[in-house]
Short mmCIF file of C-alpha atoms in Angstrom, two decimals:
data_model
loop_
_atom_site.label_atom_id
_atom_site.label_comp_id
_atom_site.label_asym_id
_atom_site.label_seq_id
_atom_site.Cartn_x
_atom_site.Cartn_y
_atom_site.Cartn_z
CA MET A 1 -34.98 -27.74 8.93
CA PRO A 2 -34.12 -26.71 5.34
CA GLN A 3 -34.99 -23.07 6.16
CA LYS A 4 -32.46 -23.02 8.98
CA VAL A 5 -29.79 -24.31 6.84
CA VAL A 6 -30.33 -21.83 4.07
CA ILE A 7 -30.54 -19.00 6.62
CA SER A 8 -27.32 -20.18 8.18
CA ILE A 9 -25.45 -20.28 4.87
CA VAL A 10 -26.76 -16.98 3.87
CA PHE A 11 -25.69 -15.44 7.27
CA PHE A 12 -22.30 -17.09 6.92
CA LEU A 13 -21.69 -16.06 3.34
CA THR A 14 -22.82 -12.44 3.63
CA PRO A 15 -19.53 -11.05 5.13
CA VAL A 16 -17.52 -12.80 2.47
CA ILE A 17 -19.67 -11.60 -0.39
CA SER A 18 -19.58 -8.06 1.21
CA LEU A 19 -15.73 -8.20 1.49
CA ALA A 20 -15.44 -9.35 -2.09
CA TYR A 21 -17.75 -6.80 -3.35
CA GLY A 22 -16.02 -4.10 -1.37
CA ARG A 23 -12.51 -5.01 -2.80
CA LEU A 24 -13.91 -5.29 -6.32
CA CYS A 25 -15.48 -1.60 -6.07
CA GLU A 26 -12.38 -0.42 -4.40
CA ASN A 27 -10.33 -1.42 -7.51
CA VAL A 28 -12.98 -0.10 -10.00
CA TYR A 29 -13.74 3.26 -8.23
CA SER A 30 -10.01 4.07 -7.47
CA GLY A 31 -9.53 4.69 -11.18
CA HIS A 32 -7.88 1.43 -11.87
CA PRO A 33 -10.43 -0.68 -13.65
CA ARG A 34 -8.90 -3.99 -14.59
CA LYS A 35 -9.63 -7.80 -14.37
CA VAL A 36 -8.98 -8.59 -10.71
CA SER A 37 -9.51 -11.35 -8.35
CA VAL A 38 -11.05 -10.00 -5.27
CA PHE A 39 -8.87 -12.26 -3.20
CA ASN A 40 -5.55 -10.99 -4.35
CA ASP A 41 -5.43 -8.46 -1.58
CA VAL A 42 -5.71 -11.20 0.98
CA THR A 43 -2.62 -12.94 -0.57
CA ALA A 44 -0.81 -9.76 -0.92
CA GLY A 45 -1.53 -8.99 2.62
CA GLU A 46 -0.24 -12.46 3.82
CA LEU A 47 3.01 -11.63 1.74
CA MET A 48 3.43 -8.31 3.58
CA TYR A 49 2.83 -10.04 6.84
CA GLN A 50 5.60 -12.57 5.95
CA ALA A 51 7.77 -9.80 4.92
CA GLN A 52 7.40 -8.07 8.23
CA LYS A 53 8.30 -11.34 9.91
CA ALA A 54 11.29 -11.64 7.63
CA ILE A 55 12.45 -8.19 8.74
CA GLU A 56 12.10 -9.10 12.41
CA ALA A 57 14.21 -12.16 11.62
CA ARG A 58 16.80 -9.79 10.05
CA ARG A 59 16.20 -11.24 6.58
CA GLY A 60 15.94 -8.16 4.60
CA ASP A 61 16.43 -9.61 1.21
CA LYS A 62 13.70 -12.06 1.61
CA ALA A 63 11.32 -9.25 2.95
CA VAL A 64 12.06 -7.25 -0.22
CA GLU A 65 11.36 -10.29 -2.42
CA LEU A 66 8.12 -10.89 -0.54
CA ALA A 67 7.01 -7.23 -0.85
CA ARG A 68 7.81 -7.38 -4.64
CA GLN A 69 5.62 -10.52 -4.96
CA ALA A 70 2.84 -8.61 -3.15
CA LEU A 71 3.11 -5.81 -5.81
CA ASP A 72 2.98 -8.46 -8.65
CA LEU A 73 -0.46 -9.60 -6.98
CA ASN A 74 -1.60 -6.07 -6.49
CA PRO A 75 0.40 -3.13 -8.13
CA TYR A 76 -1.96 -0.71 -6.07
CA ASN A 77 -0.83 -2.02 -2.66
CA TYR A 78 0.51 1.12 -1.15
CA LYS A 79 1.74 -0.76 1.91
CA ALA A 80 4.24 -2.79 -0.14
CA LEU A 81 5.27 0.23 -2.19
CA GLU A 82 5.95 2.11 1.20
CA PHE A 83 7.75 -0.80 2.53
CA LEU A 84 10.04 -0.91 -0.56
CA GLY A 85 10.51 2.85 -0.44
CA GLN A 86 11.61 2.68 3.31
CA HIS A 87 13.96 -0.20 2.32
CA PHE A 88 15.68 1.80 -0.28
CA PHE A 89 15.84 4.90 1.76
CA ARG A 90 17.64 3.01 4.50
CA GLN A 91 20.02 1.72 1.97
CA LYS A 92 20.58 5.40 0.86
CA ASP A 93 19.19 4.66 -2.62
CA TYR A 94 17.06 7.83 -2.49
CA GLU A 95 16.27 7.84 -6.22
CA GLN A 96 14.62 4.30 -6.07
CA ALA A 97 12.98 5.17 -2.58
CA ALA A 98 11.42 8.32 -4.26
CA LEU A 99 10.00 6.37 -7.17
CA TYR A 100 8.25 3.75 -4.75
CA PHE A 101 6.98 6.66 -2.44
CA GLU A 102 5.78 8.58 -5.54
CA ARG A 103 3.74 5.49 -6.72
CA ALA A 104 2.41 5.07 -3.27
CA HIS A 105 1.45 8.64 -2.70
CA ASN A 106 -0.70 8.59 -5.94
CA ILE A 107 -2.85 5.71 -4.41
CA PRO A 108 -6.02 6.67 -2.76
CA GLY A 109 -5.82 5.68 1.00
CA ALA A 110 -2.09 6.18 1.33
CA GLY A 111 -1.40 7.77 4.59
CA GLN A 112 0.55 11.07 5.50
CA GLY A 113 3.56 8.92 6.30
CA VAL A 114 4.10 8.21 2.55
CA SER A 115 4.10 11.92 1.95
CA GLN A 116 6.73 12.46 4.72
CA TRP A 117 9.07 9.86 3.27
CA LEU A 118 8.76 11.28 -0.20
CA ILE A 119 9.59 14.73 1.10
CA GLU A 120 12.78 13.22 2.80
CA SER A 121 13.79 11.44 -0.12
CA TYR A 122 13.77 14.48 -2.31
CA ALA A 123 15.60 16.37 0.41
CA SER A 124 18.27 13.72 0.45
CA LEU A 125 18.45 13.93 -3.22
CA LYS A 126 18.88 17.66 -2.99
CA GLN A 127 15.95 18.35 -5.30
CA PRO A 128 14.23 21.46 -3.60
CA PHE A 129 11.73 21.94 -6.29
CA ARG A 130 10.43 18.24 -6.32
CA GLN A 131 10.50 18.55 -2.39
CA LEU A 132 8.39 21.68 -2.51
CA VAL A 133 5.88 20.06 -5.00
CA ALA A 134 5.74 16.99 -2.52
CA VAL A 135 5.12 19.41 0.40
CA GLU A 136 2.22 21.10 -1.46
CA ARG A 137 0.64 17.82 -2.49
CA ALA A 138 0.83 16.68 1.16
CA ILE A 139 -1.00 19.88 2.35
CA GLU A 140 -3.43 19.45 -0.46
CA HIS A 141 -4.05 15.87 0.65
CA GLN A 142 -4.67 16.84 4.18
CA LYS A 143 -7.32 19.51 3.27
CA GLY A 144 -10.75 18.49 4.64
CA LYS A 145 -9.22 16.01 7.15
CA PRO A 146 -9.54 16.53 10.87
CA SER A 147 -6.50 17.46 12.76
CA PHE A 148 -5.91 15.86 16.12
CA LEU A 149 -2.90 18.04 17.09
#
């Protein structure tokens, strides 16, 4: 009987430990070693979910506040950075939008969408040199990745 209980507990905890270890390694190996709680991403993810719900309820100010709280918990949350960049882009505050997109673009794992928003921000600011650099970085970022087009 005790063996079954131990095996059940180990079986149950293995995914939790694996998730925690993965998040810890992700923070360490992404070049951002710092003291972290491995569960901050879960909380930041919950805040971003609430931010999305706030947008659906047409409560943009609340959504921005929630996204900023998510960034306070995890400054490397590229989803929150992209979200805030899109918010400021839609408000026509292209300078602020570019700052958020630039930060998101420098985080491993950020998608091609961030690059496109960054390019559009620089185009709206009429900064062709920075726009060109962003295009070159987007191309470099895509090298070695399969294309489905």
